[in-house]
Coordinates of C-alpha atoms in Angstrom, one line a residue:
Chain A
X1 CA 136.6 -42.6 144.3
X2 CA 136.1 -46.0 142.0
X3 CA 137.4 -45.8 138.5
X4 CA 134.4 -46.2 136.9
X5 CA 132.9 -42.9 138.7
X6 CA 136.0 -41.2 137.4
X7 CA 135.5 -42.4 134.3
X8 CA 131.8 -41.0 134.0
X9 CA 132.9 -37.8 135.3
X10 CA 135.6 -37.3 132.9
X11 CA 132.7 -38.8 130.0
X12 CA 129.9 -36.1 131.9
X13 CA 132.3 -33.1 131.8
X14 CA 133.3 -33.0 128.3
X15 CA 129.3 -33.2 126.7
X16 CA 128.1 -30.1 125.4
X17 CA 125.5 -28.3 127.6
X18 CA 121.9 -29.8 127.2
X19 CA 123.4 -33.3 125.3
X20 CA 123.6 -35.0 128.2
X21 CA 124.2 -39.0 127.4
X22 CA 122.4 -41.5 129.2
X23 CA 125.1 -43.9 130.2
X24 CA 122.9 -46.5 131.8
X25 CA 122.6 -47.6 128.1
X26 CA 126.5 -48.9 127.4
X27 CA 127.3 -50.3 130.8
X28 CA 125.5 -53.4 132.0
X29 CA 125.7 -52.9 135.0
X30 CA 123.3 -51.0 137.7
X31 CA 125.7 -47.8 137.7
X32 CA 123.0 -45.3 139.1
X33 CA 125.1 -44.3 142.4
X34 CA 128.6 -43.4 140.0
X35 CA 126.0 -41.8 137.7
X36 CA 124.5 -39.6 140.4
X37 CA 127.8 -38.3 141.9
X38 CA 128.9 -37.7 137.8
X39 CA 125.3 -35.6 136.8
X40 CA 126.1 -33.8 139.9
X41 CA 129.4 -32.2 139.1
X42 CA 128.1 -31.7 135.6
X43 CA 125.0 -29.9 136.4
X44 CA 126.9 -27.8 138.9
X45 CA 129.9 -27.0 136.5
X46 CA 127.7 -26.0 133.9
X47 CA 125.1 -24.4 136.5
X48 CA 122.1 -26.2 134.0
X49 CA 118.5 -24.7 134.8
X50 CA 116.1 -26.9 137.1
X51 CA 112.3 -26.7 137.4
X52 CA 111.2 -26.2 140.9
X53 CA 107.9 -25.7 140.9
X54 CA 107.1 -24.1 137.3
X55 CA 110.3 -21.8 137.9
X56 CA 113.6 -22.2 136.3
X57 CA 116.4 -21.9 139.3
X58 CA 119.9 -22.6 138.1
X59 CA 121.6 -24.8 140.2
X60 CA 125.5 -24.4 141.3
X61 CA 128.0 -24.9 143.6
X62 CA 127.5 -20.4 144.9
X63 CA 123.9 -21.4 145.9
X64 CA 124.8 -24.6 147.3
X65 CA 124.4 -25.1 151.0
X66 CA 125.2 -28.8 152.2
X67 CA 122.6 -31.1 150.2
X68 CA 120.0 -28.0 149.6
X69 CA 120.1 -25.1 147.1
X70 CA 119.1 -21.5 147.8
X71 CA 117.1 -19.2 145.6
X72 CA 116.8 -15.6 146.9
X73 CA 115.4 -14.3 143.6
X74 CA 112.5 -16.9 143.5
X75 CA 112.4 -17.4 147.1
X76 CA 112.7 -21.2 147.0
X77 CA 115.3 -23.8 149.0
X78 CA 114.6 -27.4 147.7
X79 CA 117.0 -30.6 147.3
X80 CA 117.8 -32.0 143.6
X81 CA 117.2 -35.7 142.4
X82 CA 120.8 -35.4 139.7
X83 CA 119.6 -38.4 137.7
X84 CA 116.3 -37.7 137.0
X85 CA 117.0 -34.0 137.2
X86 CA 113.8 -33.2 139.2
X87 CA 113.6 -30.7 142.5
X88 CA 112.5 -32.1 145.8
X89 CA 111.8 -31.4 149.7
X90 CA 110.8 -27.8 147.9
X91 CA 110.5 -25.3 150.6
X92 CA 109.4 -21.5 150.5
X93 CA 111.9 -18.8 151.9
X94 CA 112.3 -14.9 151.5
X95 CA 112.6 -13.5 148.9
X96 CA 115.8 -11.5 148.9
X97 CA 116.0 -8.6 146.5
X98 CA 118.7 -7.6 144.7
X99 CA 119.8 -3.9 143.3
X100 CA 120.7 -5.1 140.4
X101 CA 117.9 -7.2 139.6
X102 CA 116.1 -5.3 137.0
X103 CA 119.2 -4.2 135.3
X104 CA 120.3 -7.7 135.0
X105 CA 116.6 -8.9 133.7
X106 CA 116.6 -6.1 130.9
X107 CA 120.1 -7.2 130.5
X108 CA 119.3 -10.7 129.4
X109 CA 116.4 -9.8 128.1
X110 CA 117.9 -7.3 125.4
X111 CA 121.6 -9.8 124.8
X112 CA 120.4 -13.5 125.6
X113 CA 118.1 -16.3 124.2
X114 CA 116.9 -18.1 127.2
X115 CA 118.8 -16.0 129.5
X116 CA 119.0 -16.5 133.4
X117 CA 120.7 -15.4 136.1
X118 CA 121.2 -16.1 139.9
X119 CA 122.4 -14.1 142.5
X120 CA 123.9 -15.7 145.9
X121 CA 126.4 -14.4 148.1
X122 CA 128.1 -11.8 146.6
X123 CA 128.6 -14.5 143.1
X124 CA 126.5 -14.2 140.0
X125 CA 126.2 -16.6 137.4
X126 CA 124.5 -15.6 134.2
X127 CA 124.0 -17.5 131.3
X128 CA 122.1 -17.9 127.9
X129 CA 121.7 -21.3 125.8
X130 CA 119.6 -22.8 122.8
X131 CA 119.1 -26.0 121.3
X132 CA 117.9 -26.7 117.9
X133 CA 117.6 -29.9 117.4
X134 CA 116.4 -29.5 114.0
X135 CA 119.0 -27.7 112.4
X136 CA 121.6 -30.4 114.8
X137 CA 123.2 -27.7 117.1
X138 CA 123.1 -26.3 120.9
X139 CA 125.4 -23.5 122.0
X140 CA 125.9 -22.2 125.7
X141 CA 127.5 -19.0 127.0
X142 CA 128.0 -19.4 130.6
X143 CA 129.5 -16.3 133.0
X144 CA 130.5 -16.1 136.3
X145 CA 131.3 -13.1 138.2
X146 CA 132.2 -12.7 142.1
X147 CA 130.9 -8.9 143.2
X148 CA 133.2 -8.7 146.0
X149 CA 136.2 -8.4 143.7
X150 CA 135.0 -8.0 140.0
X151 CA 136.7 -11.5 138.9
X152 CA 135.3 -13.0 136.3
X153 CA 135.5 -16.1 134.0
X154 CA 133.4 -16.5 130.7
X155 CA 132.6 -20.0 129.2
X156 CA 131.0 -20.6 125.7
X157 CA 130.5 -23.9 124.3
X158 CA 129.0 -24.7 120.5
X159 CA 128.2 -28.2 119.1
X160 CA 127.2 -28.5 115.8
X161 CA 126.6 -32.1 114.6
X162 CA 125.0 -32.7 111.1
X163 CA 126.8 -34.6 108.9
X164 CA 129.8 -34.6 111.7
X165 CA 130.6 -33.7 115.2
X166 CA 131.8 -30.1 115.2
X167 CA 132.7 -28.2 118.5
X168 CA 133.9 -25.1 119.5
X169 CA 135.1 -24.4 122.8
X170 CA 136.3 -20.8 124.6
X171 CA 137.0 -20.2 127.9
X172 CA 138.3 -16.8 129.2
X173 CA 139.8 -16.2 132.3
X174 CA 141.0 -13.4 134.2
X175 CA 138.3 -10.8 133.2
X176 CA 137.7 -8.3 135.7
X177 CA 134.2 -6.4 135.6
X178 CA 133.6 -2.9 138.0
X179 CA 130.9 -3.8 140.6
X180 CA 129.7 -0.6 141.1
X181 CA 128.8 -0.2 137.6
X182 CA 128.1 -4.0 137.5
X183 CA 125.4 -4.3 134.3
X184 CA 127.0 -1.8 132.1
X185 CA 130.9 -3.3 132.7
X186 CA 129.2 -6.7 132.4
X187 CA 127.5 -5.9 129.4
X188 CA 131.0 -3.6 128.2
X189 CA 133.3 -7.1 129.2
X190 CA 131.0 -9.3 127.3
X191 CA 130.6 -7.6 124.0
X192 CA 133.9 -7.2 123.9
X193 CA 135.3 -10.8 124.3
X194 CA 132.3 -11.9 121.6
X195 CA 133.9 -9.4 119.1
X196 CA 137.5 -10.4 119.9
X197 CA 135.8 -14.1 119.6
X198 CA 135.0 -13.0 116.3
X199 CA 138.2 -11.8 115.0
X200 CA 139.4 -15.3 116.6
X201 CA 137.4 -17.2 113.8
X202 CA 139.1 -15.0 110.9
X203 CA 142.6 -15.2 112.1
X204 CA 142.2 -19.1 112.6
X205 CA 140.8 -19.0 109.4
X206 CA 143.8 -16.6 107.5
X207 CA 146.4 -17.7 109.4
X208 CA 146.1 -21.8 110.7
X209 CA 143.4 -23.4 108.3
X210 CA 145.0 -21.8 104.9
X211 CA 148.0 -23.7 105.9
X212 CA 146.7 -26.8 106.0
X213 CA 144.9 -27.9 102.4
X214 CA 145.1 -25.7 99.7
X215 CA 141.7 -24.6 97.5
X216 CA 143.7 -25.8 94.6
X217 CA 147.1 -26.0 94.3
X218 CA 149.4 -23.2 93.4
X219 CA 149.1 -23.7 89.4
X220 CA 145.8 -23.1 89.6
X221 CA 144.6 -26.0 88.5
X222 CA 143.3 -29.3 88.9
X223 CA 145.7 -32.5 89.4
X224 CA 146.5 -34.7 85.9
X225 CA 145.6 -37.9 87.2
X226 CA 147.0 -40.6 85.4
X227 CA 150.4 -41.6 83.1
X228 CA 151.3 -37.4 83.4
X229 CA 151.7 -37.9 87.2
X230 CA 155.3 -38.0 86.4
X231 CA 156.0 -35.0 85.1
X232 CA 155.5 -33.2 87.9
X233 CA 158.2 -32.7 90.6
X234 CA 158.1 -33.1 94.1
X235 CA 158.4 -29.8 95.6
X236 CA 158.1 -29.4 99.6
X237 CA 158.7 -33.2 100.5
X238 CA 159.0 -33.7 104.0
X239 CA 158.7 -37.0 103.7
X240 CA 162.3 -37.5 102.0
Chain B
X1 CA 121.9 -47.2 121.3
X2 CA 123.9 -43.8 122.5
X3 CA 125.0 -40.9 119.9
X4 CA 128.4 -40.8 119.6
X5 CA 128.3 -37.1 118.1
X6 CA 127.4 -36.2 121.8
X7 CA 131.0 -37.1 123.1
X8 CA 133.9 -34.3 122.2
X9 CA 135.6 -34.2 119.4
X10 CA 138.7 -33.1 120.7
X11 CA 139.9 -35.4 123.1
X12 CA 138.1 -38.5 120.9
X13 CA 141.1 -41.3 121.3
X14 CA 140.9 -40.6 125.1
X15 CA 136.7 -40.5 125.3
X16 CA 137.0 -43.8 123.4
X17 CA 139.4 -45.4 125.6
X18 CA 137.0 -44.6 128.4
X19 CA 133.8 -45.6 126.9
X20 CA 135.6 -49.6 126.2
X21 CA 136.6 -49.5 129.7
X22 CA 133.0 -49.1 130.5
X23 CA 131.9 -51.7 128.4
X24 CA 134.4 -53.7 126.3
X25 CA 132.0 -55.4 124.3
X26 CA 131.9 -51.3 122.5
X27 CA 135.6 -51.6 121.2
X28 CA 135.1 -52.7 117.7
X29 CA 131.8 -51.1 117.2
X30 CA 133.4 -47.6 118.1
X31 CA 137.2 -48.5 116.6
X32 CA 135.0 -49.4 113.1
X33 CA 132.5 -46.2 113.6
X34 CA 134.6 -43.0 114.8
X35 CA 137.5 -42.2 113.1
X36 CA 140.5 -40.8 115.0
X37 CA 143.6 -38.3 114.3
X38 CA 146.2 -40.4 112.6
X39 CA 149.4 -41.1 113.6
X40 CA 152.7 -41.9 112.0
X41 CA 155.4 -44.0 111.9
X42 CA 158.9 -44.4 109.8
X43 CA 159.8 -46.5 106.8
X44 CA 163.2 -48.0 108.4
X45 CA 163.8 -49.3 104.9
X46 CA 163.0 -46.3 102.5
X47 CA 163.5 -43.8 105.4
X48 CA 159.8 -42.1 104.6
X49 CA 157.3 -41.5 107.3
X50 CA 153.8 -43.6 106.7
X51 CA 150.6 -43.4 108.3
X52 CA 149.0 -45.8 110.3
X53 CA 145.5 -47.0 111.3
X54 CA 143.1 -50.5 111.5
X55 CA 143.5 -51.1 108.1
X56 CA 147.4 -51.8 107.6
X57 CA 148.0 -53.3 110.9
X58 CA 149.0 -56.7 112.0
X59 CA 149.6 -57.7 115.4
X60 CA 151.3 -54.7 117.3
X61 CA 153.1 -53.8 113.6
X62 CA 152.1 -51.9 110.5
X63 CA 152.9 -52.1 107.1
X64 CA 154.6 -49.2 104.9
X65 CA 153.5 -48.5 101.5
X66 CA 156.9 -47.8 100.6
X67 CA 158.6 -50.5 101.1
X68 CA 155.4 -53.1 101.5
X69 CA 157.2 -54.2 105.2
X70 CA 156.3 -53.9 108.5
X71 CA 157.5 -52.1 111.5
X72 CA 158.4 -52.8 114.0
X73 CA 159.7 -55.9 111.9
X74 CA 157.5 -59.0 112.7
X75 CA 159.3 -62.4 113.1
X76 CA 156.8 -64.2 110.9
X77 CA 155.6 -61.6 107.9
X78 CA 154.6 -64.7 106.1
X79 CA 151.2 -65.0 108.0
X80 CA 150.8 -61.2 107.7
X81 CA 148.1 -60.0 105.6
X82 CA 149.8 -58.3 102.2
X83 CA 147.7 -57.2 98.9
X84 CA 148.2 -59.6 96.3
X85 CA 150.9 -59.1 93.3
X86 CA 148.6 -57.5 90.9
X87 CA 146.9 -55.2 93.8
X88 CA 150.3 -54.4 95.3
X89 CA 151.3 -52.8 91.8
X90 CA 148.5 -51.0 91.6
X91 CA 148.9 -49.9 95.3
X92 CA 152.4 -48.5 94.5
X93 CA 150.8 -46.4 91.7
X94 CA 148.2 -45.1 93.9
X95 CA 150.9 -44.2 96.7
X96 CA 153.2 -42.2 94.1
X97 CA 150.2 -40.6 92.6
X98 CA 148.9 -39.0 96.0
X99 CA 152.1 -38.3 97.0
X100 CA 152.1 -35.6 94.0
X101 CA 148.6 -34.7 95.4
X102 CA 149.8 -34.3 98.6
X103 CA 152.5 -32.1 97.5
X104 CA 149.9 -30.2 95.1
X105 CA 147.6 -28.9 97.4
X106 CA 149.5 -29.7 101.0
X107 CA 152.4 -28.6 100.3
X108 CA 153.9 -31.4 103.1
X109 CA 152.6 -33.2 105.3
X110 CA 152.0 -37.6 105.0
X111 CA 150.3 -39.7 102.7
X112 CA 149.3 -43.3 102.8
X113 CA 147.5 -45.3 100.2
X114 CA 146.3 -49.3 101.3
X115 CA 144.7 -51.7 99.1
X116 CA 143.5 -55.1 100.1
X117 CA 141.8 -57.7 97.9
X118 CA 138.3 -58.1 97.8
X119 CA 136.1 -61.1 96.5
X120 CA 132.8 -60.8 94.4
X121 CA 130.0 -62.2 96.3
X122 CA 128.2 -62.9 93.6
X123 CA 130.6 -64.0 91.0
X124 CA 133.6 -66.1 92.4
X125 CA 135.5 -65.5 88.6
X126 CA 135.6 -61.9 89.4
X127 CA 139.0 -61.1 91.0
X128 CA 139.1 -57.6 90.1
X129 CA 137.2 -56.1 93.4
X130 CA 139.3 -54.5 95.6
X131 CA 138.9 -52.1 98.8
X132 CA 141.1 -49.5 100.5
X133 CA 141.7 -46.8 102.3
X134 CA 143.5 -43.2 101.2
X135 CA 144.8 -41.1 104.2
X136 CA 146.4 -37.5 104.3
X137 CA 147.7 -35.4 107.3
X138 CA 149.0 -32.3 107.6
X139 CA 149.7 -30.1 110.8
X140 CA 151.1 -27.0 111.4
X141 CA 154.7 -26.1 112.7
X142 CA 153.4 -24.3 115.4
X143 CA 150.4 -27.0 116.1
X144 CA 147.7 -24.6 116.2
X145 CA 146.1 -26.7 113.5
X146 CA 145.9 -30.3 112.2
X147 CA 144.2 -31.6 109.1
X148 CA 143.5 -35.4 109.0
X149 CA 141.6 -37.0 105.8
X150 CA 140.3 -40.6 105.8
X151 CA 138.8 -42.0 102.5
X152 CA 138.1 -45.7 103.0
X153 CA 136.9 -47.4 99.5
X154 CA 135.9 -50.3 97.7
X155 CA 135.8 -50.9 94.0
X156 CA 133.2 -53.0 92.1
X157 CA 134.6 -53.7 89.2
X158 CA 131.9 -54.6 86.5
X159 CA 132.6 -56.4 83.3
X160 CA 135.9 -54.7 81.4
X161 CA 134.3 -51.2 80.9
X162 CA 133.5 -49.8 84.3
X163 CA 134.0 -49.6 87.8
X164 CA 131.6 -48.6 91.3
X165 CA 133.3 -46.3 93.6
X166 CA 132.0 -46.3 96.9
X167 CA 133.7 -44.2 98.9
X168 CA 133.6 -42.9 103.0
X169 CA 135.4 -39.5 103.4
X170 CA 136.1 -38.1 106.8
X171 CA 138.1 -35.2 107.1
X172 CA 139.3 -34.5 111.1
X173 CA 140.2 -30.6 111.4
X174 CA 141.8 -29.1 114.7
X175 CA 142.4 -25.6 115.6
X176 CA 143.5 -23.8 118.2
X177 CA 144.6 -20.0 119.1
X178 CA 147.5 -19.3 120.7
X179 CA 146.7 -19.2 124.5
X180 CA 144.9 -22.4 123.6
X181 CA 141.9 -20.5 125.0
X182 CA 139.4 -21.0 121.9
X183 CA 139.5 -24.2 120.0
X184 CA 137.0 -25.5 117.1
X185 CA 137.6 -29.3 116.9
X186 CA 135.5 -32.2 115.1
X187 CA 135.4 -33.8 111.8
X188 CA 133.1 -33.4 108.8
X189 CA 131.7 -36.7 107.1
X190 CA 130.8 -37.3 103.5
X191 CA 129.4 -40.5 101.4
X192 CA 130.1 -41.0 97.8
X193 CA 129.0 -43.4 95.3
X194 CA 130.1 -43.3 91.2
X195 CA 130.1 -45.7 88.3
X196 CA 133.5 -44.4 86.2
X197 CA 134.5 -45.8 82.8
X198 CA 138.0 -48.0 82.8
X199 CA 140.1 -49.0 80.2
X200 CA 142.8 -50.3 82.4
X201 CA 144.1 -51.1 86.0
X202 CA 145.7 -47.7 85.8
X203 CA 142.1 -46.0 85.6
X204 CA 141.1 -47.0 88.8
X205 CA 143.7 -44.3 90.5
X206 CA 142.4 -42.1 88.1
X207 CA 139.0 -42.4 89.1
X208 CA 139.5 -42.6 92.5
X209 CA 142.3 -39.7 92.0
X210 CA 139.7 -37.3 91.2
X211 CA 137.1 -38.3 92.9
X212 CA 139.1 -37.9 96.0
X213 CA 140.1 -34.2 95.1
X214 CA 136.6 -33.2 94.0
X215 CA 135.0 -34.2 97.5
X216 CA 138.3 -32.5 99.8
X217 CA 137.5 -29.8 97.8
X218 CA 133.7 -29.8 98.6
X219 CA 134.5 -30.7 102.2
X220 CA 137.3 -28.2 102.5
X221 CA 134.7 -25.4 101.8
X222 CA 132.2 -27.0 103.8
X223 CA 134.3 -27.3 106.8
X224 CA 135.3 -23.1 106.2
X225 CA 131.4 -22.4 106.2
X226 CA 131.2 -24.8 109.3
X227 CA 134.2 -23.9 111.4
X228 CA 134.0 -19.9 111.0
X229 CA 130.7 -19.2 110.0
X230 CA 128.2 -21.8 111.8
X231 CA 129.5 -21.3 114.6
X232 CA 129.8 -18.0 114.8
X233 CA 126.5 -17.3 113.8
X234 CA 125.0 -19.7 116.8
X235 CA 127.0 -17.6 119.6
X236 CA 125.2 -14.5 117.8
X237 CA 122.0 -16.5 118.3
X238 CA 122.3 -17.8 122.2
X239 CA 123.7 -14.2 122.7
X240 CA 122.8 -11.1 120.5
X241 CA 125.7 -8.5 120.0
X242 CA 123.4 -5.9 118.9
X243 CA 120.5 -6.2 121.2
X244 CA 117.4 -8.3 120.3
X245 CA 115.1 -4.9 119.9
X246 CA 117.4 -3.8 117.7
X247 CA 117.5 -6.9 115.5
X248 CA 113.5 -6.9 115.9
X249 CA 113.8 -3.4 114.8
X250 CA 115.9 -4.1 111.6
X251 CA 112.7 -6.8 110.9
X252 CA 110.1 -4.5 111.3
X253 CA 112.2 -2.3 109.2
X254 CA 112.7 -4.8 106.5
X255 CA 109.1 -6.0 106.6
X256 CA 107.7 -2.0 105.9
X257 CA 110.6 -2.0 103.2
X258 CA 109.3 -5.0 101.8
X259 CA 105.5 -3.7 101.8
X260 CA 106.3 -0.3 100.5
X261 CA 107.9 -2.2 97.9
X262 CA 105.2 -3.6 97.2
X263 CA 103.0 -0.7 96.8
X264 CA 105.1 0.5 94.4

């Protein structure tokens, strides 16, 4: 592998989920084949949505079969065009249903903006995302579960960028979902980690960022600027 | 031209390096437009620890407030760039004046004021313009967090009576819990411009003083909403913990409320 397709991977992997950067623009050089191999691994990673045909299929490395992608749930096989993100060589096959199809629908229906899902081999992604330009964020919340085993791993990614470049990033491994009772232990797993997500923010908030810069400092009032600097005394120099 | 917002925040020195290494010609654009965690270095001299960036470096070297040298010691320091007499006093004010800040509302952590000389384009008499740059870190002992503030300044000094503060603030802020598992990384920036009376050289630090600790305090509070509340709220958006009927419920509810009331 060159360096320079490395280094558009490493770029690739570490935007935020629908903020993809076009970098055909810094480089002066024609870089389309590194750029190809990098969009690839980033739309599989993330598993982004596609258009094939008027349908949304998430794309992945579960429905991946050589240079094709399956779709049992929309019944479609067809090749993907990573740079200009477009479907191609679109062929019809059976449609495979799934028992847990509706469950999963009126899951993501009821818990997800833009929600999707894709079944393929015994591996389910489902995810949810939302851009808002506008208001200068996009969030993703991207799971993966394998129904053979109930293993799980839960990825959520928020940029916020007015003003700034804000991003929060949580990964949790190690979950482990009951595929017998799939929707319900999915739906049990998931509000769970969101809550404990939640309870994240306040203890980084109590506990690290309170350490860091006071509100005002422990006389409760504002600095003296000027000649009355020095009456006060150093207290907590680490400096010295 | 790409957005730089789009690249993450928490591994920016390393994204940067990358992005010169695709195209060079970037370096001074990005060095001059992204600011990155500070680092620091050690006073040999005074034995204090100093923070380093663009602005006090020569060479491979970079000078301390403290003792106005730099380290690692250069050969030559005559051809190094140093503020002039006047500026350096006023620099060693400024220095001992946020090192009482720092203490005030860091309780520890480094401070580091630079000043360099500025000319007045449009009056050559005018040697009173100066620009700088006011930086404060702070991490925790355990390094789940790390607070980096970046004020770069200039001062337009006009007539004997007042003074234009224009001032850049950036404030970098890293968290982390403990598995490392969830971090919220990024920086919040903020621009600020003031005519202040003077009476003295001294009144510059007073000026830029408060002005300094009235927008970390508007930024601190900012970054609170930001950090814990933003982005909270836009993982309840992409995913709804109480159901989206439910929440369509409560509006319906609200709505009826609201017409009852109304009625009344």
């Amino acid at each position: 592998m060159s360096s320079l397709e490395q280094i558009i991977k490493d770029i690739l992997k570490d935007t935020p989920v629908g903020e993809g950067i076009d970098l055909r623009l810094i480089v002066d050089k024609n870089i389309d084949v590194e750029l190809t191999k990098g969009l690839e691994l980033y739309n599989l990673e993330k598993g982004i949505s596609i258009n094939v045909d008027g349908q949304n299929s998430i794309i992945s490395k579960i429905n991946q079969i050589n240079d094709s992608f399956i779709n049992e749930q929309i019944g479609l096989k067809f090749k993907v065009d990573h740079l200009n993100s477009k479907a191609y060589d679109i062929e019809t096959i059976d449609k495979t249903p799934n028992k847990w199809d509706k469950e999963l629908i009126d899951y993501l229906n009821e818990q997800y903006e833009n929600g999707e899902y894709l079944i393929y081999n015994d591996k389910l992604i489902l995810k949810g995302d939302k851009s808002s330009p506008g208001n200068y964020w996009t969030g993703s919340w991207r799971s993966e579960y394998d129904l053979s085993n109930g293993k799980g791993e839960i990825n959520i990614d928020v940029h916020y960028y007015e003003d700034g470049n804000v991003r929060l990033q949580s990964k949790k491994t190690s979950i482990e979902i009951d595929p017998k009772n799939l929707v319900k232990s999915i739906k049990k797993i998931e509000d769970d980690l969101q809550i404990s997500l939640n309870k994240e923010f306040l203890k980084l908030n109590e506990l690290i960022f309170k350490q860091l810069r006071r509100q005002l400092p422990i006389t409760r009032s504002k600095m003296n600027w000027g000649k009355a600097i020095g009456n006060y005394k150093l207290g907590k120099n680490i400096n010295q | 031209m790409v957005s730089f917002v789009r690249f993450n925040p928490k591994n920016i020195s390393t994204n940067l390096q990358k992005i010169t290494r695709l195209n060079p010609d970037l370096t001074e654009e990005l060095l001059s437009s992204v600011d990155v965690p500070l680092s620091i270095s050690r006073d040999e001299e005074d034995g204090r620890k100093f923070l380093i960036c663009d602005y006090n470096r020569d060479l491979d070297s970079y000078r301390s407030p403290w003792s106005n040298k730099y380290y690692p010691k250069l050969d030559d320091e005559d051809e190094s760039p140093f503020p002039s007499d006047k500026l350096r006093q006023l620099e060693i004010y400024a220095n001992d004046s946020f090192d009482v800040y720092r203490d005030l509302y860091y309780e520890g952590g480094v401070s580091s004021v630079y000043f360099w000389d500025q000319e007045d384009e449009e009056d050559s008499t005018n040697d009173s313009n100066f620009a700088g740059v006011v930086l404060l870190k702070k991490s925790t002992d355990n390094e789940q967090g790390s607070w980096d503030s970046i004020h770069v300044l200039e001062v337009l000094v006009q007539g004997s009576s007042k003074a234009t503060y224009k001032l850049t603030s950036t404030i970098i802020l890293d968290l982390s819990n403990d598995p490392k598992s969830t971090s919220l990384s990024g920086n919040l920036i903020r621009q600020t411009e003031k005519t202040l009376p003077i009476t003295d050289d001294q009144s510059h630090i007073v000026n830029i003083g408060t002005l300094v600790e009235e927008i970390e305090s508007k930024l601190r509070n900012l970054l609170q909403e930001v950090y814990f509340g933003k982005t909270r709220d836009i993982v309840g958006d992409i995913r709804s913990l109480q159901g989206i009927s439910s929440s369509e419920n409560d509006k319906l509810k609200h709505s009826e409320l609201v017409k009852g009331l109304q009625g009344i």
